[in-house]
């Protein structure tokens, strides 16, 4: 194998190699606790919501936009589902589509403001996300809403395949769908062209604004789906439930762009990055490190991932 080919393969699979090294290290230090199927099934199942949020972020990022509101979409939809189901006693068959439609509507608003008023998506989605948080506190009276129908929990966390909650398989199924979209559909190719250069995309006939708007809508819907799963995971809705997911999701999205398809946001890289980060947090927790390590780990991973992503992108642009 040519040296450049070897270096590219190491770049593609470097994160997986480090992930396996982490598993080996923590396994050697705490084999009776870390190297158990119950621990790994917990890691895979409990972080399905984070995987879906990361996949949702990845779509507008591919188009060159940011969606800082996705965590608050999750929280608002989670609260809405809990209120409609537990307080108003509406059937889940009606509640769940309402939740997804709400996420799509918020994504549409994000995209419309960004595109029509030509405001940077970072500012728009930050403001919309803060506004949504206020709505969530208002409709939930700043309280946790419990009493969600057990059927939702049954099809999110209780049902298991090989001991892993079924929510994990929903996340993997979404990753497959997004991979297919980016690799084999016209919209996926237009999304990639838009992210590489909007003016170039327009010159090649891509409806750039429509692609960006669709990316925001998809992000909103995935945020809503994550909110539904979060409600099913806990059986309740908390007014601050999704806030803590934004930083690790961004860290995983950027870290994922350094592997599998280096220099490009991609679903499999994002999934691997999520479980790489979660494995690190899990291992450190088992070793007895306190909770502040989580913020140190996620924050450091985000900065490092952005730096590496920029280096990889710069090298690709130079054709190296």
PDB file of C-alpha atoms in Angstrom:
ATOM      1  CA  UNK A   1       0.000   0.000   0.000  1.00  0.00           C
ATOM      2  CA  UNK A   2       1.274   3.466  -0.929  1.00  0.00           C
ATOM      3  CA  UNK A   3       2.299   5.662   1.988  1.00  0.00           C
ATOM      4  CA  UNK A   4      -0.374   8.262   1.201  1.00  0.00           C
ATOM      5  CA  UNK A   5      -3.006   5.500   1.011  1.00  0.00           C
ATOM      6  CA  UNK A   6      -1.902   4.200   4.400  1.00  0.00           C
ATOM      7  CA  UNK A   7      -2.048   7.656   5.970  1.00  0.00           C
ATOM      8  CA  UNK A   8      -5.541   8.201   4.515  1.00  0.00           C
ATOM      9  CA  UNK A   9      -6.787   4.893   5.918  1.00  0.00           C
ATOM     10  CA  UNK A  10      -5.313   5.757   9.319  1.00  0.00           C
ATOM     11  CA  UNK A  11      -7.099   9.086   9.111  1.00  0.00           C
ATOM     12  CA  UNK A  12     -10.384   7.401   8.189  1.00  0.00           C
ATOM     13  CA  UNK A  13     -10.247   4.848  10.968  1.00  0.00           C
ATOM     14  CA  UNK A  14      -8.075   6.645  13.519  1.00  0.00           C
ATOM     15  CA  UNK A  15     -11.010   7.498  15.783  1.00  0.00           C
ATOM     16  CA  UNK A  16     -12.126   3.860  15.801  1.00  0.00           C
ATOM     17  CA  UNK A  17      -8.585   2.796  16.744  1.00  0.00           C
ATOM     18  CA  UNK A  18      -8.495   5.302  19.622  1.00  0.00           C
ATOM     19  CA  UNK A  19     -11.991   4.177  20.683  1.00  0.00           C
ATOM     20  CA  UNK A  20     -10.834   0.549  20.845  1.00  0.00           C
ATOM     21  CA  UNK A  21      -7.761   1.678  22.790  1.00  0.00           C
ATOM     22  CA  UNK A  22     -10.058   3.415  25.287  1.00  0.00           C
ATOM     23  CA  UNK A  23     -12.087   0.232  25.668  1.00  0.00           C
ATOM     24  CA  UNK A  24      -8.909  -1.803  26.196  1.00  0.00           C
ATOM     25  CA  UNK A  25      -7.571   0.686  28.764  1.00  0.00           C
ATOM     26  CA  UNK A  26     -10.756   0.927  30.831  1.00  0.00           C
ATOM     27  CA  UNK A  27     -11.282  -2.812  30.459  1.00  0.00           C
ATOM     28  CA  UNK A  28      -7.821  -3.502  31.855  1.00  0.00           C
ATOM     29  CA  UNK A  29      -8.374  -1.119  34.773  1.00  0.00           C
ATOM     30  CA  UNK A  30     -11.933  -2.208  35.640  1.00  0.00           C
ATOM     31  CA  UNK A  31     -12.653  -5.509  33.862  1.00  0.00           C
ATOM     32  CA  UNK A  32     -15.412  -6.619  36.247  1.00  0.00           C
ATOM     33  CA  UNK A  33     -17.344  -3.372  35.824  1.00  0.00           C
ATOM     34  CA  UNK A  34     -16.492  -1.934  32.422  1.00  0.00           C
ATOM     35  CA  UNK A  35     -16.200  -5.098  30.324  1.00  0.00           C
ATOM     36  CA  UNK A  36     -19.747  -6.300  30.912  1.00  0.00           C
ATOM     37  CA  UNK A  37     -22.550  -6.556  28.402  1.00  0.00           C
ATOM     38  CA  UNK A  38     -24.886  -4.702  30.771  1.00  0.00           C
ATOM     39  CA  UNK A  39     -22.494  -1.739  30.753  1.00  0.00           C
ATOM     40  CA  UNK A  40     -22.210  -1.697  26.950  1.00  0.00           C
ATOM     41  CA  UNK A  41     -25.957  -2.148  26.470  1.00  0.00           C
ATOM     42  CA  UNK A  42     -26.464   0.839  28.753  1.00  0.00           C
ATOM     43  CA  UNK A  43     -23.970   2.896  26.746  1.00  0.00           C
ATOM     44  CA  UNK A  44     -25.613   2.008  23.423  1.00  0.00           C
ATOM     45  CA  UNK A  45     -29.204   2.350  24.570  1.00  0.00           C
ATOM     46  CA  UNK A  46     -29.009   5.396  26.817  1.00  0.00           C
ATOM     47  CA  UNK A  47     -27.298   7.597  24.234  1.00  0.00           C
ATOM     48  CA  UNK A  48     -29.646   6.981  21.301  1.00  0.00           C
ATOM     49  CA  UNK A  49     -31.166  10.424  21.863  1.00  0.00           C
ATOM     50  CA  UNK A  50     -27.724  12.045  21.624  1.00  0.00           C
ATOM     51  CA  UNK A  51     -27.025  10.148  18.399  1.00  0.00           C
ATOM     52  CA  UNK A  52     -30.247  11.452  16.833  1.00  0.00           C
ATOM     53  CA  UNK A  53     -29.541  15.036  17.947  1.00  0.00           C
ATOM     54  CA  UNK A  54     -26.064  14.754  16.417  1.00  0.00           C
ATOM     55  CA  UNK A  55     -27.498  13.410  13.156  1.00  0.00           C
ATOM     56  CA  UNK A  56     -29.992  16.274  13.146  1.00  0.00           C
ATOM     57  CA  UNK A  57     -27.212  18.834  13.621  1.00  0.00           C
ATOM     58  CA  UNK A  58     -25.175  17.206  10.887  1.00  0.00           C
ATOM     59  CA  UNK A  59     -27.704  17.941   8.126  1.00  0.00           C
ATOM     60  CA  UNK A  60     -27.614  21.779   8.264  1.00  0.00           C
ATOM     61  CA  UNK A  61     -23.886  21.625   9.036  1.00  0.00           C
ATOM     62  CA  UNK A  62     -23.423  19.783   5.744  1.00  0.00           C
ATOM     63  CA  UNK A  63     -25.124  22.736   4.034  1.00  0.00           C
ATOM     64  CA  UNK A  64     -22.920  25.227   5.888  1.00  0.00           C
ATOM     65  CA  UNK A  65     -25.511  26.245   8.512  1.00  0.00           C
ATOM     66  CA  UNK A  66     -25.806  25.871  12.273  1.00  0.00           C
ATOM     67  CA  UNK A  67     -28.856  24.846  14.290  1.00  0.00           C
ATOM     68  CA  UNK A  68     -28.376  25.855  17.904  1.00  0.00           C
ATOM     69  CA  UNK A  69     -32.092  25.463  18.564  1.00  0.00           C
ATOM     70  CA  UNK A  70     -32.227  21.684  18.154  1.00  0.00           C
ATOM     71  CA  UNK A  71     -31.756  20.967  21.867  1.00  0.00           C
ATOM     72  CA  UNK A  72     -34.630  23.300  22.735  1.00  0.00           C
ATOM     73  CA  UNK A  73     -36.775  21.746  19.994  1.00  0.00           C
ATOM     74  CA  UNK A  74     -36.160  18.439  21.752  1.00  0.00           C
ATOM     75  CA  UNK A  75     -37.193  19.916  25.103  1.00  0.00           C
ATOM     76  CA  UNK A  76     -40.286  21.707  23.789  1.00  0.00           C
ATOM     77  CA  UNK A  77     -41.525  18.644  21.889  1.00  0.00           C
ATOM     78  CA  UNK A  78     -40.837  16.430  24.902  1.00  0.00           C
ATOM     79  CA  UNK A  79     -42.870  18.776  27.095  1.00  0.00           C
ATOM     80  CA  UNK A  80     -45.648  19.054  24.492  1.00  0.00           C
ATOM     81  CA  UNK A  81     -45.919  15.274  24.150  1.00  0.00           C
ATOM     82  CA  UNK A  82     -46.057  14.853  27.923  1.00  0.00           C
ATOM     83  CA  UNK A  83     -48.739  17.525  28.344  1.00  0.00           C
ATOM     84  CA  UNK A  84     -50.915  16.270  25.488  1.00  0.00           C
ATOM     85  CA  UNK A  85     -50.602  12.659  26.615  1.00  0.00           C
ATOM     86  CA  UNK A  86     -50.503  12.832  30.411  1.00  0.00           C
ATOM     87  CA  UNK A  87     -52.508  15.986  31.071  1.00  0.00           C
ATOM     88  CA  UNK A  88     -54.970  16.086  28.143  1.00  0.00           C
ATOM     89  CA  UNK A  89     -55.189  12.303  27.682  1.00  0.00           C
ATOM     90  CA  UNK A  90     -54.871  12.426  23.891  1.00  0.00           C
ATOM     91  CA  UNK A  91     -53.891   9.167  22.153  1.00  0.00           C
ATOM     92  CA  UNK A  92     -50.240   8.662  21.199  1.00  0.00           C
ATOM     93  CA  UNK A  93     -51.302   8.100  17.583  1.00  0.00           C
ATOM     94  CA  UNK A  94     -52.280  11.774  17.520  1.00  0.00           C
ATOM     95  CA  UNK A  95     -49.674  13.171  19.911  1.00  0.00           C
ATOM     96  CA  UNK A  96     -46.580  11.833  18.152  1.00  0.00           C
ATOM     97  CA  UNK A  97     -47.375  13.304  14.694  1.00  0.00           C
ATOM     98  CA  UNK A  98     -48.139  16.627  16.394  1.00  0.00           C
ATOM     99  CA  UNK A  99     -44.677  16.523  17.991  1.00  0.00           C
ATOM    100  CA  UNK A 100     -42.962  15.811  14.667  1.00  0.00           C
ATOM    101  CA  UNK A 101     -44.995  18.529  12.922  1.00  0.00           C
ATOM    102  CA  UNK A 102     -44.006  21.021  15.624  1.00  0.00           C
ATOM    103  CA  UNK A 103     -40.337  20.241  15.048  1.00  0.00           C
ATOM    104  CA  UNK A 104     -40.748  20.643  11.286  1.00  0.00           C
ATOM    105  CA  UNK A 105     -42.524  23.989  11.796  1.00  0.00           C
ATOM    106  CA  UNK A 106     -39.730  25.328  13.985  1.00  0.00           C
ATOM    107  CA  UNK A 107     -37.167  24.200  11.431  1.00  0.00           C
ATOM    108  CA  UNK A 108     -39.167  25.982   8.741  1.00  0.00           C
ATOM    109  CA  UNK A 109     -39.167  29.171  10.830  1.00  0.00           C
ATOM    110  CA  UNK A 110     -35.400  28.905  11.390  1.00  0.00           C
ATOM    111  CA  UNK A 111     -34.802  28.491   7.680  1.00  0.00           C
ATOM    112  CA  UNK A 112     -37.227  31.209   6.607  1.00  0.00           C
ATOM    113  CA  UNK A 113     -35.711  33.832   8.916  1.00  0.00           C
ATOM    114  CA  UNK A 114     -32.170  32.856   7.955  1.00  0.00           C
ATOM    115  CA  UNK A 115     -32.848  32.924   4.222  1.00  0.00           C
ATOM    116  CA  UNK A 116     -35.338  35.773   3.888  1.00  0.00           C
ATOM    117  CA  UNK A 117     -33.605  38.252   6.193  1.00  0.00           C
ATOM    118  CA  UNK A 118     -30.080  37.014   5.366  1.00  0.00           C
ATOM    119  CA  UNK A 119     -29.177  36.659   9.047  1.00  0.00           C
ATOM    120  CA  UNK A 120     -26.499  34.163  10.021  1.00  0.00           C
ATOM    121  CA  UNK A 121     -28.033  30.870  11.128  1.00  0.00           C
ATOM    122  CA  UNK A 122     -25.946  30.933  14.311  1.00  0.00           C
ATOM    123  CA  UNK A 123     -27.748  34.072  15.517  1.00  0.00           C
ATOM    124  CA  UNK A 124     -31.192  33.002  14.312  1.00  0.00           C
ATOM    125  CA  UNK A 125     -31.162  29.558  15.878  1.00  0.00           C
ATOM    126  CA  UNK A 126     -29.640  30.838  19.122  1.00  0.00           C
ATOM    127  CA  UNK A 127     -32.466  33.359  19.451  1.00  0.00           C
ATOM    128  CA  UNK A 128     -35.161  30.879  18.422  1.00  0.00           C
ATOM    129  CA  UNK A 129     -33.769  28.294  20.833  1.00  0.00           C
ATOM    130  CA  UNK A 130     -33.877  30.762  23.733  1.00  0.00           C
ATOM    131  CA  UNK A 131     -37.439  31.717  22.766  1.00  0.00           C
ATOM    132  CA  UNK A 132     -38.433  28.050  22.697  1.00  0.00           C
ATOM    133  CA  UNK A 133     -36.955  27.522  26.149  1.00  0.00           C
ATOM    134  CA  UNK A 134     -39.196  30.301  27.454  1.00  0.00           C
ATOM    135  CA  UNK A 135     -42.239  28.649  25.855  1.00  0.00           C
ATOM    136  CA  UNK A 136     -41.268  25.317  27.410  1.00  0.00           C
ATOM    137  CA  UNK A 137     -41.030  26.852  30.887  1.00  0.00           C
ATOM    138  CA  UNK A 138     -44.366  28.597  30.319  1.00  0.00           C
ATOM    139  CA  UNK A 139     -46.441  25.645  29.133  1.00  0.00           C
ATOM    140  CA  UNK A 140     -44.903  23.291  31.702  1.00  0.00           C
ATOM    141  CA  UNK A 141     -45.044  25.836  34.535  1.00  0.00           C
ATOM    142  CA  UNK A 142     -41.321  25.139  35.056  1.00  0.00           C
ATOM    143  CA  UNK A 143     -42.183  21.678  36.367  1.00  0.00           C
ATOM    144  CA  UNK A 144     -41.455  18.102  35.365  1.00  0.00           C
ATOM    145  CA  UNK A 145     -44.467  16.450  33.713  1.00  0.00           C
ATOM    146  CA  UNK A 146     -44.800  12.741  34.458  1.00  0.00           C
ATOM    147  CA  UNK A 147     -47.420  10.071  33.795  1.00  0.00           C
ATOM    148  CA  UNK A 148     -46.659   9.466  30.112  1.00  0.00           C
ATOM    149  CA  UNK A 149     -48.431   6.442  28.611  1.00  0.00           C
ATOM    150  CA  UNK A 150     -46.424   3.256  29.307  1.00  0.00           C
ATOM    151  CA  UNK A 151     -46.697   2.243  25.632  1.00  0.00           C
ATOM    152  CA  UNK A 152     -44.247   4.987  24.692  1.00  0.00           C
ATOM    153  CA  UNK A 153     -41.729   3.681  27.208  1.00  0.00           C
ATOM    154  CA  UNK A 154     -42.395   0.148  25.969  1.00  0.00           C
ATOM    155  CA  UNK A 155     -41.321   1.045  22.420  1.00  0.00           C
ATOM    156  CA  UNK A 156     -38.360   3.193  23.418  1.00  0.00           C
ATOM    157  CA  UNK A 157     -36.563   1.732  26.408  1.00  0.00           C
ATOM    158  CA  UNK A 158     -38.317  -1.436  27.640  1.00  0.00           C
ATOM    159  CA  UNK A 159     -38.302  -3.446  24.418  1.00  0.00           C
ATOM    160  CA  UNK A 160     -34.786  -4.793  23.826  1.00  0.00           C
ATOM    161  CA  UNK A 161     -32.937  -6.645  21.093  1.00  0.00           C
ATOM    162  CA  UNK A 162     -29.827  -8.522  22.267  1.00  0.00           C
ATOM    163  CA  UNK A 163     -30.238  -6.697  25.566  1.00  0.00           C
ATOM    164  CA  UNK A 164     -29.976  -3.248  23.938  1.00  0.00           C
ATOM    165  CA  UNK A 165     -32.991  -0.883  24.139  1.00  0.00           C
ATOM    166  CA  UNK A 166     -34.800  -0.529  20.841  1.00  0.00           C
ATOM    167  CA  UNK A 167     -34.107   3.217  20.788  1.00  0.00           C
ATOM    168  CA  UNK A 168     -30.552   2.370  19.714  1.00  0.00           C
ATOM    169  CA  UNK A 169     -31.875   0.662  16.583  1.00  0.00           C
ATOM    170  CA  UNK A 170     -34.011   3.689  15.738  1.00  0.00           C
ATOM    171  CA  UNK A 171     -30.847   5.801  15.825  1.00  0.00           C
ATOM    172  CA  UNK A 172     -28.923   3.337  13.635  1.00  0.00           C
ATOM    173  CA  UNK A 173     -31.844   3.180  11.213  1.00  0.00           C
ATOM    174  CA  UNK A 174     -31.774   6.972  10.892  1.00  0.00           C
ATOM    175  CA  UNK A 175     -28.024   6.871  10.297  1.00  0.00           C
ATOM    176  CA  UNK A 176     -28.596   4.387   7.465  1.00  0.00           C
ATOM    177  CA  UNK A 177     -31.308   6.614   5.963  1.00  0.00           C
ATOM    178  CA  UNK A 178     -29.114   9.735   6.109  1.00  0.00           C
ATOM    179  CA  UNK A 179     -26.142   7.847   4.672  1.00  0.00           C
ATOM    180  CA  UNK A 180     -28.313   6.708   1.781  1.00  0.00           C
ATOM    181  CA  UNK A 181     -29.669  10.220   1.271  1.00  0.00           C
ATOM    182  CA  UNK A 182     -26.202  11.778   1.132  1.00  0.00           C
ATOM    183  CA  UNK A 183     -24.735   9.042  -1.041  1.00  0.00           C
ATOM    184  CA  UNK A 184     -27.466   8.110  -3.505  1.00  0.00           C
ATOM    185  CA  UNK A 185     -30.079  10.853  -3.795  1.00  0.00           C
ATOM    186  CA  UNK A 186     -30.146  14.099  -5.765  1.00  0.00           C
ATOM    187  CA  UNK A 187     -31.001  16.061  -2.626  1.00  0.00           C
ATOM    188  CA  UNK A 188     -28.005  14.592  -0.794  1.00  0.00           C
ATOM    189  CA  UNK A 189     -25.660  15.650  -3.587  1.00  0.00           C
ATOM    190  CA  UNK A 190     -27.226  19.119  -3.654  1.00  0.00           C
ATOM    191  CA  UNK A 191     -26.729  19.361   0.099  1.00  0.00           C
ATOM    192  CA  UNK A 192     -23.028  18.555  -0.300  1.00  0.00           C
ATOM    193  CA  UNK A 193     -22.634  21.052  -3.169  1.00  0.00           C
ATOM    194  CA  UNK A 194     -24.342  23.745  -1.073  1.00  0.00           C
ATOM    195  CA  UNK A 195     -21.979  23.176   1.824  1.00  0.00           C
ATOM    196  CA  UNK A 196     -18.882  23.292  -0.373  1.00  0.00           C
ATOM    197  CA  UNK A 197     -19.792  26.634  -1.920  1.00  0.00           C
ATOM    198  CA  UNK A 198     -23.181  28.277  -2.296  1.00  0.00           C
ATOM    199  CA  UNK A 199     -22.276  30.425  -5.284  1.00  0.00           C
ATOM    200  CA  UNK A 200     -20.749  27.463  -7.077  1.00  0.00           C
ATOM    201  CA  UNK A 201     -23.879  25.473  -6.243  1.00  0.00           C
ATOM    202  CA  UNK A 202     -26.112  28.158  -7.742  1.00  0.00           C
ATOM    203  CA  UNK A 203     -24.004  28.275 -10.893  1.00  0.00           C
ATOM    204  CA  UNK A 204     -24.400  24.503 -11.293  1.00  0.00           C
ATOM    205  CA  UNK A 205     -28.178  24.750 -11.021  1.00  0.00           C
ATOM    206  CA  UNK A 206     -28.676  23.827  -7.347  1.00  0.00           C
ATOM    207  CA  UNK A 207     -31.646  25.546  -5.669  1.00  0.00           C
ATOM    208  CA  UNK A 208     -29.439  26.529  -2.728  1.00  0.00           C
ATOM    209  CA  UNK A 209     -32.101  28.306  -0.653  1.00  0.00           C
ATOM    210  CA  UNK A 210     -34.551  25.433  -1.010  1.00  0.00           C
ATOM    211  CA  UNK A 211     -31.851  22.932  -0.007  1.00  0.00           C
ATOM    212  CA  UNK A 212     -30.907  24.966   3.075  1.00  0.00           C
ATOM    213  CA  UNK A 213     -34.558  25.380   4.066  1.00  0.00           C
ATOM    214  CA  UNK A 214     -35.143  21.625   3.737  1.00  0.00           C
ATOM    215  CA  UNK A 215     -32.046  20.963   5.860  1.00  0.00           C
ATOM    216  CA  UNK A 216     -33.473  23.130   8.663  1.00  0.00           C
ATOM    217  CA  UNK A 217     -36.835  21.333   8.461  1.00  0.00           C
ATOM    218  CA  UNK A 218     -35.144  17.919   8.642  1.00  0.00           C
ATOM    219  CA  UNK A 219     -33.053  19.084  11.594  1.00  0.00           C
ATOM    220  CA  UNK A 220     -36.207  20.256  13.372  1.00  0.00           C
ATOM    221  CA  UNK A 221     -37.941  16.940  12.742  1.00  0.00           C
ATOM    222  CA  UNK A 222     -34.978  14.947  14.061  1.00  0.00           C
ATOM    223  CA  UNK A 223     -34.866  17.201  17.113  1.00  0.00           C
ATOM    224  CA  UNK A 224     -38.566  16.490  17.626  1.00  0.00           C
ATOM    225  CA  UNK A 225     -38.022  12.743  17.205  1.00  0.00           C
ATOM    226  CA  UNK A 226     -35.231  12.927  19.786  1.00  0.00           C
ATOM    227  CA  UNK A 227     -37.668  14.718  22.108  1.00  0.00           C
ATOM    228  CA  UNK A 228     -40.217  11.927  21.693  1.00  0.00           C
ATOM    229  CA  UNK A 229     -37.570   9.310  22.462  1.00  0.00           C
ATOM    230  CA  UNK A 230     -36.372  11.296  25.472  1.00  0.00           C
ATOM    231  CA  UNK A 231     -39.917  11.332  26.852  1.00  0.00           C
ATOM    232  CA  UNK A 232     -40.188   7.594  26.269  1.00  0.00           C
ATOM    233  CA  UNK A 233     -36.814   6.987  27.909  1.00  0.00           C
ATOM    234  CA  UNK A 234     -37.657   8.781  31.154  1.00  0.00           C
ATOM    235  CA  UNK A 235     -41.451   8.525  31.157  1.00  0.00           C
ATOM    236  CA  UNK A 236     -41.594  12.256  31.777  1.00  0.00           C
ATOM    237  CA  UNK A 237     -40.613  15.680  30.411  1.00  0.00           C
ATOM    238  CA  UNK A 238     -38.230  18.063  32.116  1.00  0.00           C
ATOM    239  CA  UNK A 239     -38.046  21.763  31.114  1.00  0.00           C
ATOM    240  CA  UNK A 240     -34.252  21.588  30.884  1.00  0.00           C
ATOM    241  CA  UNK A 241     -33.942  18.032  29.558  1.00  0.00           C
ATOM    242  CA  UNK A 242     -32.275  18.756  26.217  1.00  0.00           C
ATOM    243  CA  UNK A 243     -30.071  21.674  27.143  1.00  0.00           C
ATOM    244  CA  UNK A 244     -27.092  19.556  28.175  1.00  0.00           C
ATOM    245  CA  UNK A 245     -27.111  17.657  24.857  1.00  0.00           C
ATOM    246  CA  UNK A 246     -26.113  20.563  22.602  1.00  0.00           C
ATOM    247  CA  UNK A 247     -22.394  20.653  23.462  1.00  0.00           C
ATOM    248  CA  UNK A 248     -21.756  16.882  23.154  1.00  0.00           C
ATOM    249  CA  UNK A 249     -23.786  16.777  19.921  1.00  0.00           C
ATOM    250  CA  UNK A 250     -21.656  19.493  18.348  1.00  0.00           C
ATOM    251  CA  UNK A 251     -18.507  17.804  19.622  1.00  0.00           C
ATOM    252  CA  UNK A 252     -19.612  14.493  18.089  1.00  0.00           C
ATOM    253  CA  UNK A 253     -20.625  16.085  14.763  1.00  0.00           C
ATOM    254  CA  UNK A 254     -17.260  17.805  14.299  1.00  0.00           C
ATOM    255  CA  UNK A 255     -15.305  14.852  15.644  1.00  0.00           C
ATOM    256  CA  UNK A 256     -17.236  12.587  13.286  1.00  0.00           C
ATOM    257  CA  UNK A 257     -16.154  14.728  10.330  1.00  0.00           C
ATOM    258  CA  UNK A 258     -12.551  13.666  10.976  1.00  0.00           C
ATOM    259  CA  UNK A 259     -13.193   9.956  10.357  1.00  0.00           C
ATOM    260  CA  UNK A 260     -14.804   7.591   7.806  1.00  0.00           C
ATOM    261  CA  UNK A 261     -15.152  10.493   5.326  1.00  0.00           C
ATOM    262  CA  UNK A 262     -12.505  12.953   6.601  1.00  0.00           C
ATOM    263  CA  UNK A 263     -13.353  16.572   5.908  1.00  0.00           C
ATOM    264  CA  UNK A 264     -17.069  15.875   5.514  1.00  0.00           C
ATOM    265  CA  UNK A 265     -19.882  15.619   8.042  1.00  0.00           C
ATOM    266  CA  UNK A 266     -21.086  12.052   7.748  1.00  0.00           C
ATOM    267  CA  UNK A 267     -23.550   9.887   9.695  1.00  0.00           C
ATOM    268  CA  UNK A 268     -21.274   6.944  10.488  1.00  0.00           C
ATOM    269  CA  UNK A 269     -18.501   9.232  11.692  1.00  0.00           C
ATOM    270  CA  UNK A 270     -21.048  11.002  13.892  1.00  0.00           C
ATOM    271  CA  UNK A 271     -22.343   7.743  15.389  1.00  0.00           C
ATOM    272  CA  UNK A 272     -18.808   6.543  16.111  1.00  0.00           C
ATOM    273  CA  UNK A 273     -17.897   9.913  17.634  1.00  0.00           C
ATOM    274  CA  UNK A 274     -20.901   9.831  19.973  1.00  0.00           C
ATOM    275  CA  UNK A 275     -20.001   6.414  21.323  1.00  0.00           C
ATOM    276  CA  UNK A 276     -16.322   7.306  21.498  1.00  0.00           C
ATOM    277  CA  UNK A 277     -17.164  10.287  23.723  1.00  0.00           C
ATOM    278  CA  UNK A 278     -19.696   8.368  25.798  1.00  0.00           C
ATOM    279  CA  UNK A 279     -17.255   5.492  26.300  1.00  0.00           C
ATOM    280  CA  UNK A 280     -14.698   7.966  27.622  1.00  0.00           C
ATOM    281  CA  UNK A 281     -17.187   9.513  30.047  1.00  0.00           C
ATOM    282  CA  UNK A 282     -18.437   6.092  31.140  1.00  0.00           C
ATOM    283  CA  UNK A 283     -14.923   4.780  31.717  1.00  0.00           C
ATOM    284  CA  UNK A 284     -13.855   7.839  33.694  1.00  0.00           C
ATOM    285  CA  UNK A 285     -17.004   7.587  35.824  1.00  0.00           C
ATOM    286  CA  UNK A 286     -16.287   3.938  36.588  1.00  0.00           C
ATOM    287  CA  UNK A 287     -12.739   4.918  37.587  1.00  0.00           C
ATOM    288  CA  UNK A 288     -14.249   7.297  40.127  1.00  0.00           C
ATOM    289  CA  UNK A 289     -13.772  10.682  38.476  1.00  0.00           C
ATOM    290  CA  UNK A 290     -16.312  13.282  39.496  1.00  0.00           C
ATOM    291  CA  UNK A 291     -19.034  14.721  37.254  1.00  0.00           C
ATOM    292  CA  UNK A 292     -17.070  17.838  36.269  1.00  0.00           C
ATOM    293  CA  UNK A 293     -14.914  15.569  34.085  1.00  0.00           C
ATOM    294  CA  UNK A 294     -17.870  15.290  31.692  1.00  0.00           C
ATOM    295  CA  UNK A 295     -17.785  19.010  30.877  1.00  0.00           C
ATOM    296  CA  UNK A 296     -13.992  18.956  30.588  1.00  0.00           C
ATOM    297  CA  UNK A 297     -14.137  15.958  28.249  1.00  0.00           C
ATOM    298  CA  UNK A 298     -16.938  17.271  26.019  1.00  0.00           C
ATOM    299  CA  UNK A 299     -15.587  20.824  25.884  1.00  0.00           C
ATOM    300  CA  UNK A 300     -12.050  19.691  25.115  1.00  0.00           C
ATOM    301  CA  UNK A 301     -13.327  17.234  22.508  1.00  0.00           C
ATOM    302  CA  UNK A 302     -15.289  19.993  20.729  1.00  0.00           C
ATOM    303  CA  UNK A 303     -12.304  22.342  20.511  1.00  0.00           C
ATOM    304  CA  UNK A 304      -9.985  19.538  19.404  1.00  0.00           C
ATOM    305  CA  UNK A 305     -12.509  18.226  16.870  1.00  0.00           C
ATOM    306  CA  UNK A 306     -13.002  21.654  15.265  1.00  0.00           C
ATOM    307  CA  UNK A 307      -9.235  22.140  15.020  1.00  0.00           C
ATOM    308  CA  UNK A 308      -8.708  18.727  13.397  1.00  0.00           C
ATOM    309  CA  UNK A 309     -11.709  19.245  11.103  1.00  0.00           C
ATOM    310  CA  UNK A 310     -10.279  22.538   9.871  1.00  0.00           C
ATOM    311  CA  UNK A 311      -6.884  20.962   9.253  1.00  0.00           C
ATOM    312  CA  UNK A 312      -8.430  18.090   7.299  1.00  0.00           C
ATOM    313  CA  UNK A 313     -10.651  20.434   5.263  1.00  0.00           C
ATOM    314  CA  UNK A 314      -7.727  22.728   4.511  1.00  0.00           C
ATOM    315  CA  UNK A 315      -5.627  19.824   3.299  1.00  0.00           C
ATOM    316  CA  UNK A 316      -8.441  18.597   1.056  1.00  0.00           C
ATOM    317  CA  UNK A 317      -8.856  22.094  -0.418  1.00  0.00           C
ATOM    318  CA  UNK A 318      -5.138  22.114  -1.263  1.00  0.00           C
ATOM    319  CA  UNK A 319      -5.473  18.686  -2.841  1.00  0.00           C
ATOM    320  CA  UNK A 320      -3.010  17.064  -0.441  1.00  0.00           C
TER     321      UNK A 320
END
